[in-house]
PDB file of C-alpha atoms in Angstrom:
ATOM      1  CA  GLU A  18      78.922 -48.870 -21.426  1.00  0.00           C
ATOM      2  CA  VAL A  19      76.093 -47.688 -22.190  1.00  0.00           C
ATOM      3  CA  GLN A  20      75.468 -48.650 -25.423  1.00  0.00           C
ATOM      4  CA  LEU A  21      73.023 -47.798 -28.080  1.00  0.00           C
ATOM      5  CA  VAL A  22      72.863 -48.821 -31.766  1.00  0.00           C
ATOM      6  CA  GLU A  23      70.136 -48.208 -34.855  1.00  0.00           C
ATOM      7  CA  SER A  24      68.444 -50.055 -37.297  1.00  0.00           C
ATOM      8  CA  GLY A  25      65.798 -50.603 -39.940  1.00  0.00           C
ATOM      9  CA  GLY A  26      66.018 -46.823 -41.973  1.00  0.00           C
ATOM     10  CA  GLY A  27      66.134 -47.108 -46.047  1.00  0.00           C
ATOM     11  CA  LEU A  28      64.184 -45.701 -48.108  1.00  0.00           C
ATOM     12  CA  ALA A  29      60.260 -45.204 -48.220  1.00  0.00           C
ATOM     13  CA  GLN A  30      57.561 -44.223 -50.567  1.00  0.00           C
ATOM     14  CA  PRO A  31      55.312 -41.846 -49.246  1.00  0.00           C
ATOM     15  CA  GLY A  32      52.318 -43.928 -47.279  1.00  0.00           C
ATOM     16  CA  GLY A  33      55.075 -46.263 -46.895  1.00  0.00           C
ATOM     17  CA  SER A  34      55.987 -47.873 -43.704  1.00  0.00           C
ATOM     18  CA  LEU A  35      58.763 -48.683 -41.732  1.00  0.00           C
ATOM     19  CA  ARG A  36      60.079 -50.324 -38.906  1.00  0.00           C
ATOM     20  CA  LEU A  37      62.917 -48.709 -36.673  1.00  0.00           C
ATOM     21  CA  SER A  38      65.262 -50.973 -33.752  1.00  0.00           C
ATOM     22  CA  CYS A  39      67.206 -50.090 -31.275  1.00  0.00           C
ATOM     23  CA  ALA A  40      69.880 -53.246 -29.481  1.00  0.00           C
ATOM     24  CA  ALA A  41      70.875 -51.398 -25.794  1.00  0.00           C
ATOM     25  CA  SER A  42      73.028 -52.031 -23.563  1.00  0.00           C
ATOM     26  CA  GLY A  43      75.696 -51.611 -20.992  1.00  0.00           C
ATOM     27  CA  PHE A  44      72.790 -50.699 -18.480  1.00  0.00           C
ATOM     28  CA  THR A  45      69.899 -52.528 -16.840  1.00  0.00           C
ATOM     29  CA  PHE A  46      67.442 -51.182 -19.876  1.00  0.00           C
ATOM     30  CA  THR A  47      63.730 -51.888 -17.783  1.00  0.00           C
ATOM     31  CA  SER A  48      64.791 -49.005 -15.696  1.00  0.00           C
ATOM     32  CA  TYR A  49      64.749 -46.263 -18.139  1.00  0.00           C
ATOM     33  CA  TRP A  50      62.650 -44.321 -20.546  1.00  0.00           C
ATOM     34  CA  MET A  51      63.872 -44.322 -23.928  1.00  0.00           C
ATOM     35  CA  ASN A  52      63.557 -41.837 -26.369  1.00  0.00           C
ATOM     36  CA  TRP A  53      63.347 -41.256 -29.964  1.00  0.00           C
ATOM     37  CA  VAL A  54      64.749 -37.548 -32.011  1.00  0.00           C
ATOM     38  CA  ARG A  55      64.556 -37.671 -34.859  1.00  0.00           C
ATOM     39  CA  GLN A  56      67.188 -34.464 -37.106  1.00  0.00           C
ATOM     40  CA  ALA A  57      66.049 -33.516 -40.378  1.00  0.00           C
ATOM     41  CA  PRO A  58      69.145 -32.825 -43.256  1.00  0.00           C
ATOM     42  CA  GLY A  59      70.732 -29.704 -42.398  1.00  0.00           C
ATOM     43  CA  LYS A  60      68.288 -28.528 -39.325  1.00  0.00           C
ATOM     44  CA  GLY A  61      67.517 -28.832 -35.819  1.00  0.00           C
ATOM     45  CA  LEU A  62      67.230 -31.435 -33.282  1.00  0.00           C
ATOM     46  CA  GLU A  63      63.392 -33.195 -32.845  1.00  0.00           C
ATOM     47  CA  TRP A  64      62.084 -35.236 -29.601  1.00  0.00           C
ATOM     48  CA  VAL A  65      59.959 -37.640 -31.801  1.00  0.00           C
ATOM     49  CA  ALA A  66      58.173 -40.039 -29.028  1.00  0.00           C
ATOM     50  CA  ASN A  67      58.803 -41.653 -25.197  1.00  0.00           C
ATOM     51  CA  ILE A  68      58.086 -45.005 -23.742  1.00  0.00           C
ATOM     52  CA  LYS A  69      57.994 -45.292 -19.803  1.00  0.00           C
ATOM     53  CA  GLN A  70      60.072 -48.625 -18.219  1.00  0.00           C
ATOM     54  CA  ASP A  71      56.855 -51.074 -18.636  1.00  0.00           C
ATOM     55  CA  GLY A  72      55.027 -49.881 -22.456  1.00  0.00           C
ATOM     56  CA  SER A  73      52.697 -48.170 -19.735  1.00  0.00           C
ATOM     57  CA  GLU A  74      53.342 -44.445 -21.027  1.00  0.00           C
ATOM     58  CA  LYS A  75      53.975 -43.279 -24.049  1.00  0.00           C
ATOM     59  CA  TYR A  76      54.380 -39.926 -25.262  1.00  0.00           C
ATOM     60  CA  TYR A  77      54.327 -37.992 -29.497  1.00  0.00           C
ATOM     61  CA  VAL A  78      55.087 -34.923 -30.922  1.00  0.00           C
ATOM     62  CA  ASP A  79      51.909 -33.428 -32.307  1.00  0.00           C
ATOM     63  CA  SER A  80      53.346 -34.431 -36.217  1.00  0.00           C
ATOM     64  CA  VAL A  81      53.828 -37.765 -35.867  1.00  0.00           C
ATOM     65  CA  LYS A  82      50.488 -38.533 -32.730  1.00  0.00           C
ATOM     66  CA  GLY A  83      48.162 -41.359 -35.111  1.00  0.00           C
ATOM     67  CA  ARG A  84      51.383 -42.435 -37.916  1.00  0.00           C
ATOM     68  CA  PHE A  85      54.043 -43.112 -35.661  1.00  0.00           C
ATOM     69  CA  THR A  86      54.170 -46.011 -32.907  1.00  0.00           C
ATOM     70  CA  ILE A  87      57.119 -46.675 -30.174  1.00  0.00           C
ATOM     71  CA  SER A  88      57.554 -49.986 -28.302  1.00  0.00           C
ATOM     72  CA  ARG A  89      59.452 -51.923 -26.561  1.00  0.00           C
ATOM     73  CA  ASP A  90      60.760 -55.801 -25.752  1.00  0.00           C
ATOM     74  CA  ASN A  91      62.630 -55.878 -22.456  1.00  0.00           C
ATOM     75  CA  ALA A  92      63.063 -59.593 -22.967  1.00  0.00           C
ATOM     76  CA  LYS A  93      65.180 -58.182 -25.692  1.00  0.00           C
ATOM     77  CA  ASN A  94      66.504 -54.815 -24.740  1.00  0.00           C
ATOM     78  CA  SER A  95      64.817 -52.817 -27.498  1.00  0.00           C
ATOM     79  CA  LEU A  96      63.437 -49.939 -28.174  1.00  0.00           C
ATOM     80  CA  PHE A  97      61.517 -49.473 -31.952  1.00  0.00           C
ATOM     81  CA  LEU A  98      59.384 -47.142 -34.018  1.00  0.00           C
ATOM     82  CA  GLN A  99      57.090 -48.506 -35.945  1.00  0.00           C
ATOM     83  CA  MET A 100      56.526 -45.681 -39.128  1.00  0.00           C
ATOM     84  CA  ASN A 101      53.308 -45.507 -41.110  1.00  0.00           C
ATOM     85  CA  GLY A 102      51.993 -42.895 -43.513  1.00  0.00           C
ATOM     86  CA  LEU A 103      55.679 -41.669 -43.928  1.00  0.00           C
ATOM     87  CA  ARG A 104      56.034 -38.226 -45.321  1.00  0.00           C
ATOM     88  CA  ALA A 105      59.015 -36.704 -47.018  1.00  0.00           C
ATOM     89  CA  GLU A 106      59.035 -34.441 -43.831  1.00  0.00           C
ATOM     90  CA  ASP A 107      59.914 -38.101 -41.777  1.00  0.00           C
ATOM     91  CA  THR A 108      63.060 -37.626 -43.812  1.00  0.00           C
ATOM     92  CA  ALA A 109      65.943 -37.464 -41.030  1.00  0.00           C
ATOM     93  CA  VAL A 110      68.363 -39.031 -39.431  1.00  0.00           C
ATOM     94  CA  TYR A 111      66.118 -40.952 -35.937  1.00  0.00           C
ATOM     95  CA  TYR A 112      68.043 -41.412 -33.066  1.00  0.00           C
ATOM     96  CA  CYS A 113      67.683 -43.719 -29.744  1.00  0.00           C
ATOM     97  CA  ALA A 114      68.100 -42.217 -26.481  1.00  0.00           C
ATOM     98  CA  ARG A 115      68.167 -43.164 -22.998  1.00  0.00           C
ATOM     99  CA  GLU A 116      66.466 -40.683 -20.938  1.00  0.00           C
ATOM    100  CA  ALA A 117      68.733 -39.950 -17.835  1.00  0.00           C
ATOM    101  CA  ALA A 118      66.947 -42.087 -14.406  1.00  0.00           C
ATOM    102  CA  GLY A 119      64.132 -39.704 -12.630  1.00  0.00           C
ATOM    103  CA  SER A 120      64.134 -37.234 -15.978  1.00  0.00           C
ATOM    104  CA  SER A 121      62.900 -35.787 -19.257  1.00  0.00           C
ATOM    105  CA  PHE A 122      66.689 -35.124 -20.781  1.00  0.00           C
ATOM    106  CA  SER A 123      67.972 -37.808 -22.940  1.00  0.00           C
ATOM    107  CA  ASP A 124      71.704 -38.556 -21.563  1.00  0.00           C
ATOM    108  CA  TYR A 125      73.178 -41.065 -24.018  1.00  0.00           C
ATOM    109  CA  TRP A 126      72.363 -41.320 -27.599  1.00  0.00           C
ATOM    110  CA  GLY A 127      73.048 -43.397 -30.715  1.00  0.00           C
ATOM    111  CA  GLN A 128      74.620 -42.711 -33.444  1.00  0.00           C
ATOM    112  CA  GLY A 129      71.775 -42.428 -35.877  1.00  0.00           C
ATOM    113  CA  THR A 130      69.656 -44.285 -38.356  1.00  0.00           C
ATOM    114  CA  LEU A 131      68.821 -42.484 -41.827  1.00  0.00           C
ATOM    115  CA  VAL A 132      64.731 -42.444 -43.229  1.00  0.00           C
ATOM    116  CA  THR A 133      64.070 -41.219 -46.813  1.00  0.00           C
ATOM    117  CA  VAL A 134      60.668 -40.719 -47.700  1.00  0.00           C
ATOM    118  CA  SER A 135      61.239 -40.311 -50.973  1.00  0.00           C
ATOM    119  CA  SER A 136      59.056 -41.700 -54.374  1.00  0.00           C
TER     120      SER A 136
ATOM    121  CA  ASP B  10      53.969 -26.240 -26.561  1.00  0.00           C
ATOM    122  CA  ILE B  11      57.001 -24.749 -25.348  1.00  0.00           C
ATOM    123  CA  GLN B  12      58.686 -22.577 -28.293  1.00  0.00           C
ATOM    124  CA  MET B  13      62.312 -22.726 -27.083  1.00  0.00           C
ATOM    125  CA  THR B  14      65.073 -19.441 -28.945  1.00  0.00           C
ATOM    126  CA  GLN B  15      68.099 -19.453 -29.439  1.00  0.00           C
ATOM    127  CA  SER B  16      70.297 -16.576 -29.936  1.00  0.00           C
ATOM    128  CA  PRO B  17      72.361 -15.814 -31.934  1.00  0.00           C
ATOM    129  CA  SER B  18      71.947 -19.322 -34.687  1.00  0.00           C
ATOM    130  CA  SER B  19      75.709 -18.665 -35.591  1.00  0.00           C
ATOM    131  CA  LEU B  20      79.108 -17.212 -34.270  1.00  0.00           C
ATOM    132  CA  SER B  21      82.620 -16.655 -34.860  1.00  0.00           C
ATOM    133  CA  ALA B  22      84.954 -17.095 -32.268  1.00  0.00           C
ATOM    134  CA  SER B  23      88.166 -17.188 -31.932  1.00  0.00           C
ATOM    135  CA  VAL B  24      90.642 -20.119 -29.674  1.00  0.00           C
ATOM    136  CA  GLY B  25      90.627 -18.554 -26.046  1.00  0.00           C
ATOM    137  CA  ASP B  26      87.295 -17.046 -26.772  1.00  0.00           C
ATOM    138  CA  ARG B  27      84.410 -16.591 -23.648  1.00  0.00           C
ATOM    139  CA  VAL B  28      81.509 -17.783 -25.765  1.00  0.00           C
ATOM    140  CA  THR B  29      78.021 -17.078 -24.203  1.00  0.00           C
ATOM    141  CA  ILE B  30      74.980 -18.381 -26.181  1.00  0.00           C
ATOM    142  CA  THR B  31      71.119 -17.341 -25.298  1.00  0.00           C
ATOM    143  CA  CYS B  32      68.137 -19.580 -24.775  1.00  0.00           C
ATOM    144  CA  ARG B  33      65.155 -18.264 -24.462  1.00  0.00           C
ATOM    145  CA  ALA B  34      62.063 -20.159 -23.286  1.00  0.00           C
ATOM    146  CA  SER B  35      58.028 -19.144 -24.097  1.00  0.00           C
ATOM    147  CA  GLN B  36      57.038 -20.010 -21.110  1.00  0.00           C
ATOM    148  CA  GLY B  37      58.730 -20.319 -17.944  1.00  0.00           C
ATOM    149  CA  ILE B  38      60.026 -23.629 -17.022  1.00  0.00           C
ATOM    150  CA  SER B  39      61.585 -22.916 -13.782  1.00  0.00           C
ATOM    151  CA  ASN B  40      65.534 -25.062 -14.348  1.00  0.00           C
ATOM    152  CA  TYR B  41      64.072 -27.560 -16.294  1.00  0.00           C
ATOM    153  CA  LEU B  42      66.800 -26.938 -19.501  1.00  0.00           C
ATOM    154  CA  ALA B  43      69.598 -28.833 -20.757  1.00  0.00           C
ATOM    155  CA  TRP B  44      72.797 -28.071 -22.789  1.00  0.00           C
ATOM    156  CA  PHE B  45      73.445 -30.843 -25.943  1.00  0.00           C
ATOM    157  CA  GLN B  46      77.592 -30.393 -28.173  1.00  0.00           C
ATOM    158  CA  GLN B  47      76.706 -32.060 -31.493  1.00  0.00           C
ATOM    159  CA  LYS B  48      79.402 -31.568 -33.453  1.00  0.00           C
ATOM    160  CA  PRO B  49      78.663 -33.301 -37.987  1.00  0.00           C
ATOM    161  CA  GLY B  50      77.904 -36.202 -38.718  1.00  0.00           C
ATOM    162  CA  LYS B  51      77.999 -37.167 -34.864  1.00  0.00           C
ATOM    163  CA  ALA B  52      75.186 -37.561 -32.616  1.00  0.00           C
ATOM    164  CA  PRO B  53      74.482 -34.987 -29.526  1.00  0.00           C
ATOM    165  CA  LYS B  54      76.181 -34.980 -27.024  1.00  0.00           C
ATOM    166  CA  PHE B  55      74.940 -34.350 -23.388  1.00  0.00           C
ATOM    167  CA  LEU B  56      76.533 -31.200 -21.520  1.00  0.00           C
ATOM    168  CA  ILE B  57      74.035 -30.081 -18.448  1.00  0.00           C
ATOM    169  CA  TYR B  58      71.409 -30.667 -17.118  1.00  0.00           C
ATOM    170  CA  ALA B  59      68.629 -28.496 -14.692  1.00  0.00           C
ATOM    171  CA  ALA B  60      70.393 -25.135 -16.904  1.00  0.00           C
ATOM    172  CA  SER B  61      73.269 -25.297 -14.564  1.00  0.00           C
ATOM    173  CA  ASN B  62      74.672 -28.970 -13.907  1.00  0.00           C
ATOM    174  CA  LEU B  63      77.573 -30.607 -15.303  1.00  0.00           C
ATOM    175  CA  GLN B  64      77.042 -34.270 -16.205  1.00  0.00           C
ATOM    176  CA  SER B  65      79.812 -35.724 -15.606  1.00  0.00           C
ATOM    177  CA  GLY B  66      82.606 -35.735 -17.284  1.00  0.00           C
ATOM    178  CA  VAL B  67      81.991 -32.440 -19.042  1.00  0.00           C
ATOM    179  CA  PRO B  68      84.792 -29.488 -18.734  1.00  0.00           C
ATOM    180  CA  SER B  69      84.324 -27.075 -16.176  1.00  0.00           C
ATOM    181  CA  LYS B  70      84.680 -24.608 -18.718  1.00  0.00           C
ATOM    182  CA  PHE B  71      81.113 -25.819 -19.645  1.00  0.00           C
ATOM    183  CA  SER B  72      79.081 -23.662 -17.095  1.00  0.00           C
ATOM    184  CA  GLY B  73      74.678 -23.026 -17.729  1.00  0.00           C
ATOM    185  CA  SER B  74      72.545 -20.595 -15.540  1.00  0.00           C
ATOM    186  CA  GLY B  75      69.078 -19.041 -15.313  1.00  0.00           C
ATOM    187  CA  SER B  76      65.602 -20.195 -14.388  1.00  0.00           C
ATOM    188  CA  GLY B  77      62.549 -19.844 -15.181  1.00  0.00           C
ATOM    189  CA  THR B  78      62.347 -18.305 -19.276  1.00  0.00           C
ATOM    190  CA  ASP B  79      66.398 -16.751 -19.923  1.00  0.00           C
ATOM    191  CA  PHE B  80      69.125 -19.741 -19.793  1.00  0.00           C
ATOM    192  CA  THR B  81      72.488 -19.452 -20.954  1.00  0.00           C
ATOM    193  CA  LEU B  82      75.295 -21.777 -21.585  1.00  0.00           C
ATOM    194  CA  THR B  83      78.841 -19.999 -21.204  1.00  0.00           C
ATOM    195  CA  ILE B  84      82.013 -21.928 -22.938  1.00  0.00           C
ATOM    196  CA  SER B  85      84.919 -19.880 -20.834  1.00  0.00           C
ATOM    197  CA  SER B  86      87.923 -20.183 -22.827  1.00  0.00           C
ATOM    198  CA  LEU B  87      87.102 -21.466 -25.895  1.00  0.00           C
ATOM    199  CA  GLN B  88      89.241 -25.021 -26.821  1.00  0.00           C
ATOM    200  CA  PRO B  89      89.358 -25.906 -31.320  1.00  0.00           C
ATOM    201  CA  GLU B  90      87.505 -29.031 -30.134  1.00  0.00           C
ATOM    202  CA  ASP B  91      84.383 -26.935 -28.522  1.00  0.00           C
ATOM    203  CA  PHE B  92      83.358 -25.774 -31.957  1.00  0.00           C
ATOM    204  CA  ALA B  93      79.729 -27.485 -32.530  1.00  0.00           C
ATOM    205  CA  THR B  94      76.381 -26.910 -32.642  1.00  0.00           C
ATOM    206  CA  TYR B  95      74.538 -26.111 -29.275  1.00  0.00           C
ATOM    207  CA  TYR B  96      71.218 -26.947 -28.414  1.00  0.00           C
ATOM    208  CA  CYS B  97      69.108 -26.474 -25.796  1.00  0.00           C
ATOM    209  CA  GLN B  98      66.210 -28.919 -24.882  1.00  0.00           C
ATOM    210  CA  GLN B  99      63.072 -27.644 -22.133  1.00  0.00           C
ATOM    211  CA  TYR B 100      61.799 -31.097 -20.003  1.00  0.00           C
ATOM    212  CA  ASN B 101      59.632 -29.183 -18.554  1.00  0.00           C
ATOM    213  CA  SER B 102      56.404 -30.556 -19.818  1.00  0.00           C
ATOM    214  CA  TYR B 103      55.521 -32.851 -23.359  1.00  0.00           C
ATOM    215  CA  PRO B 104      56.047 -32.224 -26.077  1.00  0.00           C
ATOM    216  CA  LEU B 105      59.674 -31.795 -25.586  1.00  0.00           C
ATOM    217  CA  THR B 106      61.118 -28.930 -27.438  1.00  0.00           C
ATOM    218  CA  PHE B 107      64.799 -27.703 -28.597  1.00  0.00           C
ATOM    219  CA  GLY B 108      66.216 -24.288 -29.390  1.00  0.00           C
ATOM    220  CA  GLY B 109      67.180 -24.415 -33.186  1.00  0.00           C
ATOM    221  CA  GLY B 110      70.218 -24.015 -31.931  1.00  0.00           C
ATOM    222  CA  THR B 111      73.547 -22.508 -31.833  1.00  0.00           C
ATOM    223  CA  LYS B 112      76.603 -22.860 -34.136  1.00  0.00           C
ATOM    224  CA  VAL B 113      80.092 -21.758 -33.282  1.00  0.00           C
ATOM    225  CA  GLU B 114      82.637 -21.459 -35.805  1.00  0.00           C
ATOM    226  CA  ILE B 115      85.598 -20.299 -36.072  1.00  0.00           C
ATOM    227  CA  LYS B 116      86.641 -16.811 -36.797  1.00  0.00           C
TER     228      LYS B 116
END
């Protein structure tokens, strides 16, 4: 069974940092691109970033470029999102999601971790 | 960036109704479109890929169609478990983008 479990969310001050983690199990992690998708309270879904199987390619939405960094540790079946320079508009539930093989939509999602940016 | 526009943003329907949700892309995306269902407090659930292909295990009451810029998601006979918010997503090009969602509520 595919499982994705996010952690690391919490309260951060504007300009602060947080590092999100996603522990993956139930599939061959090294075979899949992985994504972060977020959802602000009461709002829709927003794709944030994704990363290739070996970490050699990464893509980001413009609003987080230069502030967020996606990475992975294939030895530990883990995905990360380092978030620096946090802003109030980054407040959201952050979902870790697996991309379907050979495509760019996400077929499995974690339950999400809430990030709140507030002073 | 490709903008995805869903309509309506919300609808009220009764159990047994046929429901159709529309998703329009700001430029052609071939059939690189997925649909998701999300219930309150839960993660999105993947339903359809390549505009019309059902994910394994998704009931056949769900169907998708379209190509280019105009797409539809149809629920043939609405059941209580189908009341949720539905999102389309294009995966033709980066940044990947979602529609604003359609909330399906009980009439």
